[in-house]
CSV table of C-alpha atoms and ligand atoms in Angstrom, one decimal:
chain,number,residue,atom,x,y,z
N,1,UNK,CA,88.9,85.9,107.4
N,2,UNK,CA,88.1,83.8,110.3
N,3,UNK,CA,86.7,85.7,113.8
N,4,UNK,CA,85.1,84.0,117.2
N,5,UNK,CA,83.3,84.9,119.9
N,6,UNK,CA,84.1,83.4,123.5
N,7,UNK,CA,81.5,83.9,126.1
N,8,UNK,CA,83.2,84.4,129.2
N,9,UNK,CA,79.9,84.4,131.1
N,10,UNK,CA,77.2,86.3,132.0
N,11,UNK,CA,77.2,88.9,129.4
N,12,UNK,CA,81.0,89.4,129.3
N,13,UNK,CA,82.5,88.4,125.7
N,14,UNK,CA,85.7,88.4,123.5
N,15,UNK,CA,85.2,89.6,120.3
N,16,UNK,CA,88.2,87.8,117.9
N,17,UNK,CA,88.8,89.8,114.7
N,18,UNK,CA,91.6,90.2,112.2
N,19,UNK,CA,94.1,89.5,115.0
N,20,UNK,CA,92.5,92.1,117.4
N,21,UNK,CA,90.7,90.9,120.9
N,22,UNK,CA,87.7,93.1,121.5
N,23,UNK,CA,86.3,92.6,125.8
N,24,UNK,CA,83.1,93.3,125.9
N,25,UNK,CA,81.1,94.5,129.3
N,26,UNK,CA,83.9,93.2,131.6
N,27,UNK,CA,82.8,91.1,134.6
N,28,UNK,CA,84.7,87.9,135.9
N,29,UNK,CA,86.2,88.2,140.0
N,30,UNK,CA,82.8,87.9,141.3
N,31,UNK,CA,81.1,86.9,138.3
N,32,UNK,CA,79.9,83.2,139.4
N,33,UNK,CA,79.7,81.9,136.0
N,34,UNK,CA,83.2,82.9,134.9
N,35,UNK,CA,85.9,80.4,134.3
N,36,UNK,CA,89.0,82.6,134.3
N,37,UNK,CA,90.1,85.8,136.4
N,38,UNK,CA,90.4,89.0,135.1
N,39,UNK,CA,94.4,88.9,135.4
N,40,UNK,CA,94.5,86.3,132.9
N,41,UNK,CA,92.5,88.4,130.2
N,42,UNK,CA,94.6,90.4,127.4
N,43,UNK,CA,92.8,92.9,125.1
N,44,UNK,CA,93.2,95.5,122.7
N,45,UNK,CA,90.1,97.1,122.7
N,46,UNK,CA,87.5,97.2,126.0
N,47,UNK,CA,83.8,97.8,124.9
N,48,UNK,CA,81.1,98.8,127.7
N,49,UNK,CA,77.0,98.8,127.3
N,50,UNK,CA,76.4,100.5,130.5
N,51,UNK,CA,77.4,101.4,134.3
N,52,UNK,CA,76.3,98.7,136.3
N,53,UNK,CA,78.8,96.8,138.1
N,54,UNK,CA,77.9,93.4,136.3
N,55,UNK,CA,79.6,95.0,133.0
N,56,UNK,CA,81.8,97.2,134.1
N,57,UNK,CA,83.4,95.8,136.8
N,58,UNK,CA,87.1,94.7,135.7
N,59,UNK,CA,87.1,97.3,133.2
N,60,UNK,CA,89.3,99.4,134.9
N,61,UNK,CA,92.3,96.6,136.7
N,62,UNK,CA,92.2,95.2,133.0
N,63,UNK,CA,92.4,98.5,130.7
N,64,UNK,CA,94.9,99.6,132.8
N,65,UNK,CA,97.2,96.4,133.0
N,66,UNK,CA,97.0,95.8,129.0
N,67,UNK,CA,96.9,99.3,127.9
N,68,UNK,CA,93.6,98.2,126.0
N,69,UNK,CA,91.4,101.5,124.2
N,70,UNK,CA,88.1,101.5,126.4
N,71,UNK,CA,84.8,102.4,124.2
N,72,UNK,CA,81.9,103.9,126.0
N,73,UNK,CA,79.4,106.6,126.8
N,74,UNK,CA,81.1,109.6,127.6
N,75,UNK,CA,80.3,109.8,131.3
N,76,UNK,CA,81.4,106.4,131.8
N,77,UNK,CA,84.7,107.4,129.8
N,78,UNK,CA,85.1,110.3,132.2
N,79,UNK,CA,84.8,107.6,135.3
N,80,UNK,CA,87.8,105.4,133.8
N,81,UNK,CA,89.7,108.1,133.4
N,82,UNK,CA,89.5,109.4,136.7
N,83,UNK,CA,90.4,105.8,137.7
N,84,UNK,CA,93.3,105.3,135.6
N,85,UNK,CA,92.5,104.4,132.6
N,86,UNK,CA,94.9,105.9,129.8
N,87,UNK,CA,92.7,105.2,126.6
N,88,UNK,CA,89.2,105.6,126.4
N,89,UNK,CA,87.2,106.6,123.3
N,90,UNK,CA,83.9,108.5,124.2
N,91,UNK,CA,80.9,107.3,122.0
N,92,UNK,CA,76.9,108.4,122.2
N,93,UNK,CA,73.8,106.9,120.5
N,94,UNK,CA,73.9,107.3,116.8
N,95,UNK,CA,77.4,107.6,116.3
N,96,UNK,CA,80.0,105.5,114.1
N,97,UNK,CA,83.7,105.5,114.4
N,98,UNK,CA,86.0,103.4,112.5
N,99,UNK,CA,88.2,101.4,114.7
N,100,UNK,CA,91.4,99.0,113.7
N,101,UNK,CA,89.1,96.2,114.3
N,102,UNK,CA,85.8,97.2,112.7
N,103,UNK,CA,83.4,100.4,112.4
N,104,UNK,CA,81.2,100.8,116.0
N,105,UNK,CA,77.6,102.3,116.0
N,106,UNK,CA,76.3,103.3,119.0
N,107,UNK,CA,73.0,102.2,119.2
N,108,UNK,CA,69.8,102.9,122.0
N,109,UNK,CA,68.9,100.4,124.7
N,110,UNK,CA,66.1,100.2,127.1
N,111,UNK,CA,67.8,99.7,130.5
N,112,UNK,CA,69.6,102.1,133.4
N,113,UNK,CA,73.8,103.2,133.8
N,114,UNK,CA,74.5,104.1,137.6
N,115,UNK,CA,78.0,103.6,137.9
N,116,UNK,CA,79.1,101.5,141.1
N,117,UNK,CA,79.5,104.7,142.8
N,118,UNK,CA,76.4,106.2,142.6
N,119,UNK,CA,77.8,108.3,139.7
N,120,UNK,CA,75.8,109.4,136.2
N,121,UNK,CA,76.9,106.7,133.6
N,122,UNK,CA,75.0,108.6,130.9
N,123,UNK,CA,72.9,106.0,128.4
N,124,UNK,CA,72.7,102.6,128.0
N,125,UNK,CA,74.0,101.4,124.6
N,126,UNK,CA,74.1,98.9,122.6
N,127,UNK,CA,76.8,98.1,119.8
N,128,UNK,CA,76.8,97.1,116.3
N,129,UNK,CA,80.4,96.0,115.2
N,130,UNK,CA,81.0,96.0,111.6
N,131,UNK,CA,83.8,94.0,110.6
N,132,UNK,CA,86.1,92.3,107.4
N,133,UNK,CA,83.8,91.6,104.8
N,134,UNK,CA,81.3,93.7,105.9
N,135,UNK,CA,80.1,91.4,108.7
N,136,UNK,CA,77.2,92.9,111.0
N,137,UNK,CA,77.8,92.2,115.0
N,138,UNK,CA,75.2,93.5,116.7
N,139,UNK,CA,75.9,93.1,121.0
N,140,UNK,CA,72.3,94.6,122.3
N,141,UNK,CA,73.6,95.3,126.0
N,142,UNK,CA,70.9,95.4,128.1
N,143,UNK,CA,67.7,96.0,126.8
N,144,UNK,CA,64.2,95.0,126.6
N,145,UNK,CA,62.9,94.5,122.8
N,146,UNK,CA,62.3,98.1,121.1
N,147,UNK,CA,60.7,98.4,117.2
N,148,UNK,CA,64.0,100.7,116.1
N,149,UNK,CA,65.6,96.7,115.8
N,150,UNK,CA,63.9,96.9,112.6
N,151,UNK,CA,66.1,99.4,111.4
N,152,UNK,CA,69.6,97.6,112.3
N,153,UNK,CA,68.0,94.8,109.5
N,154,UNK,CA,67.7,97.4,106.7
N,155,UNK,CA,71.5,95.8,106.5
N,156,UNK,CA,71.5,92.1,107.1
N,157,UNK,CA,73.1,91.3,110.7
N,158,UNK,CA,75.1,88.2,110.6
N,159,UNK,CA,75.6,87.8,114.6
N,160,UNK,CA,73.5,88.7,117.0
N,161,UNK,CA,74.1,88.9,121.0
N,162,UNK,CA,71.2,89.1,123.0
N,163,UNK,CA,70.1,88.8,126.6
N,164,UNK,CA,67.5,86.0,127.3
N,165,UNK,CA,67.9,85.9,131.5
N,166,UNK,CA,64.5,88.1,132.1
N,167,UNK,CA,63.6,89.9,135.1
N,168,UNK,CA,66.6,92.7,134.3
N,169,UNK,CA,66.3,92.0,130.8
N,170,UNK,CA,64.6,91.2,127.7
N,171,UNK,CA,63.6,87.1,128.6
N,172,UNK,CA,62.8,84.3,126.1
N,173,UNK,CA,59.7,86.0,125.1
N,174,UNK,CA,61.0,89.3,124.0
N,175,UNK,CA,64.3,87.7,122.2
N,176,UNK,CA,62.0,85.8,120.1
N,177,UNK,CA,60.4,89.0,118.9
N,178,UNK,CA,63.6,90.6,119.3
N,179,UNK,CA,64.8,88.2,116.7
N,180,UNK,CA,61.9,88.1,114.3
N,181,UNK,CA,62.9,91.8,114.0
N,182,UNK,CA,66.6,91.7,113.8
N,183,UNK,CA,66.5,88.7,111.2
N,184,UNK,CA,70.4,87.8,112.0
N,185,UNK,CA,71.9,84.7,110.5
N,186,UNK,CA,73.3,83.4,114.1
N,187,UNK,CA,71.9,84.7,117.8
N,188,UNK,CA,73.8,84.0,121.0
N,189,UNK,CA,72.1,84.1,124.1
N,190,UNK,CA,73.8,86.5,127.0
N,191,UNK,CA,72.9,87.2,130.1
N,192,UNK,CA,71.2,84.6,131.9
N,193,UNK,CA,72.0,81.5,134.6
N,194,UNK,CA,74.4,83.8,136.7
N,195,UNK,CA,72.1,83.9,139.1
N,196,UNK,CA,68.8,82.1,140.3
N,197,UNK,CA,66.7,85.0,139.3
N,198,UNK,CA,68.2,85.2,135.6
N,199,UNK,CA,68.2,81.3,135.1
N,200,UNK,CA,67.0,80.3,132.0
N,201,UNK,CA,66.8,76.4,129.7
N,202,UNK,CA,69.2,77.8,127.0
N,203,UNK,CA,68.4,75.1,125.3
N,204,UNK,CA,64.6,75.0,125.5
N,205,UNK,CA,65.2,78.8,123.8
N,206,UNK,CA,67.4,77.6,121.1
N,207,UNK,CA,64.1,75.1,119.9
N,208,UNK,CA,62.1,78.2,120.0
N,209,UNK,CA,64.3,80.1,117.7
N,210,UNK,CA,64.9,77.1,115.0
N,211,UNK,CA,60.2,77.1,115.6
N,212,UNK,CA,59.9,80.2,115.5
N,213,UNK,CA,62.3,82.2,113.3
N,214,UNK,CA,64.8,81.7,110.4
N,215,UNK,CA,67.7,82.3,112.5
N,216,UNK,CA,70.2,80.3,113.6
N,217,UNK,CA,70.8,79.9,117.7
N,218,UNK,CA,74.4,79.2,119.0
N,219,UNK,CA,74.6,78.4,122.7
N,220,UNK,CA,78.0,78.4,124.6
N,221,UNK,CA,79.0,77.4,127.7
N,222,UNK,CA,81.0,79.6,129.5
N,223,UNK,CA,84.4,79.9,128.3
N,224,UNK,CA,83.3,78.2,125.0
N,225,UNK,CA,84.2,79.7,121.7
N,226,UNK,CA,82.7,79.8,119.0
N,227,UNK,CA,84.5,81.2,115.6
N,228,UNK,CA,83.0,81.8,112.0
N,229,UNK,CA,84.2,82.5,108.4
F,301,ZN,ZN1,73.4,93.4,133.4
């Protein structure tokens, strides 16, 4: 069973799996890294980390076009809704559900989830994506590093997404721990060189993590994709 992951830019992804296209965090019109618009994206399934306009921003115009199934906290659910948004599935930390494309735990992330609008988005998650053959994703959101990462490896995580820009985030530092934590087979580096204040040497990172850990960095480009067995 083959799956990908494209990085649209920033921290927006496209989860690829058994036929199904999982959008993650949602932010391409004025997302200066993005290569394509959010009219061109299709999806089935629309996952969200959090409130903040960088991830949630085309969630709505592109749910609402494709008829995609939007997964999130259940305040932000509530705010879709009430903007037109048919489908949503409400989620909260600690929970599982078994979706067509995989089973999703909610997991905790150190960050904040105003909406755009001032309105309560509830808690920042993260996501760990189970799918065929028992494959581990694990998309941390935002977040600085927290010691609970140890408990996602009691099961080994074959993919890990995690933000390196700093500043808002978790930066090279903290991935590095992050990583030597999480123990997953690949890490991909989100989150970073969208703007000047989150701009990091990708590459410089990825000779950490082959130093410094046994994992195995992928960096994309935006718009790359990258797809495993
Ligand atoms: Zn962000």
């Amino acid at each position: 069973m083959t799956s990908s992951l494209t990085w649209l830019g920033h921290a927006t992804w496209m989860l690829e799996t058994c036929g199904i296209k999982v959008l993650i965090d949602p932010f391409l019109d004025g997302n200066p890294s993005a290569k394509q618009s959010a009219v061109d994206l299709s999806a089935d399934f629309v996952l969200i980390t959090h409130g903040h306009g960088d991830h949630i921003a085309d969630a709505a115009p592109i749910a609402s076009r494709t008829g995609a199934t939007v997964i999130a906290a259940f305040e932000i659910c509530e705010w879709l809704a009430a903007r037109g948004v048919a489908k949503t599935h409400a989620m909260n930390i600690g929970g599982a559900y078994r979706f067509p494309f995989g089973r999703v735990q909610v997991t905790i992330a150190h960050h904040s989830s105003m909406l755009p609008d001032g309105a309560n988005g509830g808690a920042p998650v993260g996501y760990i994506v189970t799918i065929a053959n028992g494959r581990r994703v694990y998309f941390a959101g935002d977040t600085g590093v927290f010691l609970d990462m140890q408990r996602f490896a009691r099961e080994p995580i074959s993919v890990a997404v995690l933000p390196i820009g700093d500043n808002f985030t978790m930066g090279p530092d903290e991935s590095i721990e992050a990583i030597q934590l999480l123990r997953p087979e690949i890490v991909l580096p989100s989150h970073f060189n969208t703007w000047p204040v989150i701009a990091q040497d990708a590459d410089a990172w990825a000779e950490r993590v082959r130093r410094e850990t046994k994992s195995r960095p992928v960096v994309l480009r935006p718009g790359e994709k990258w797809t495993w067995q």
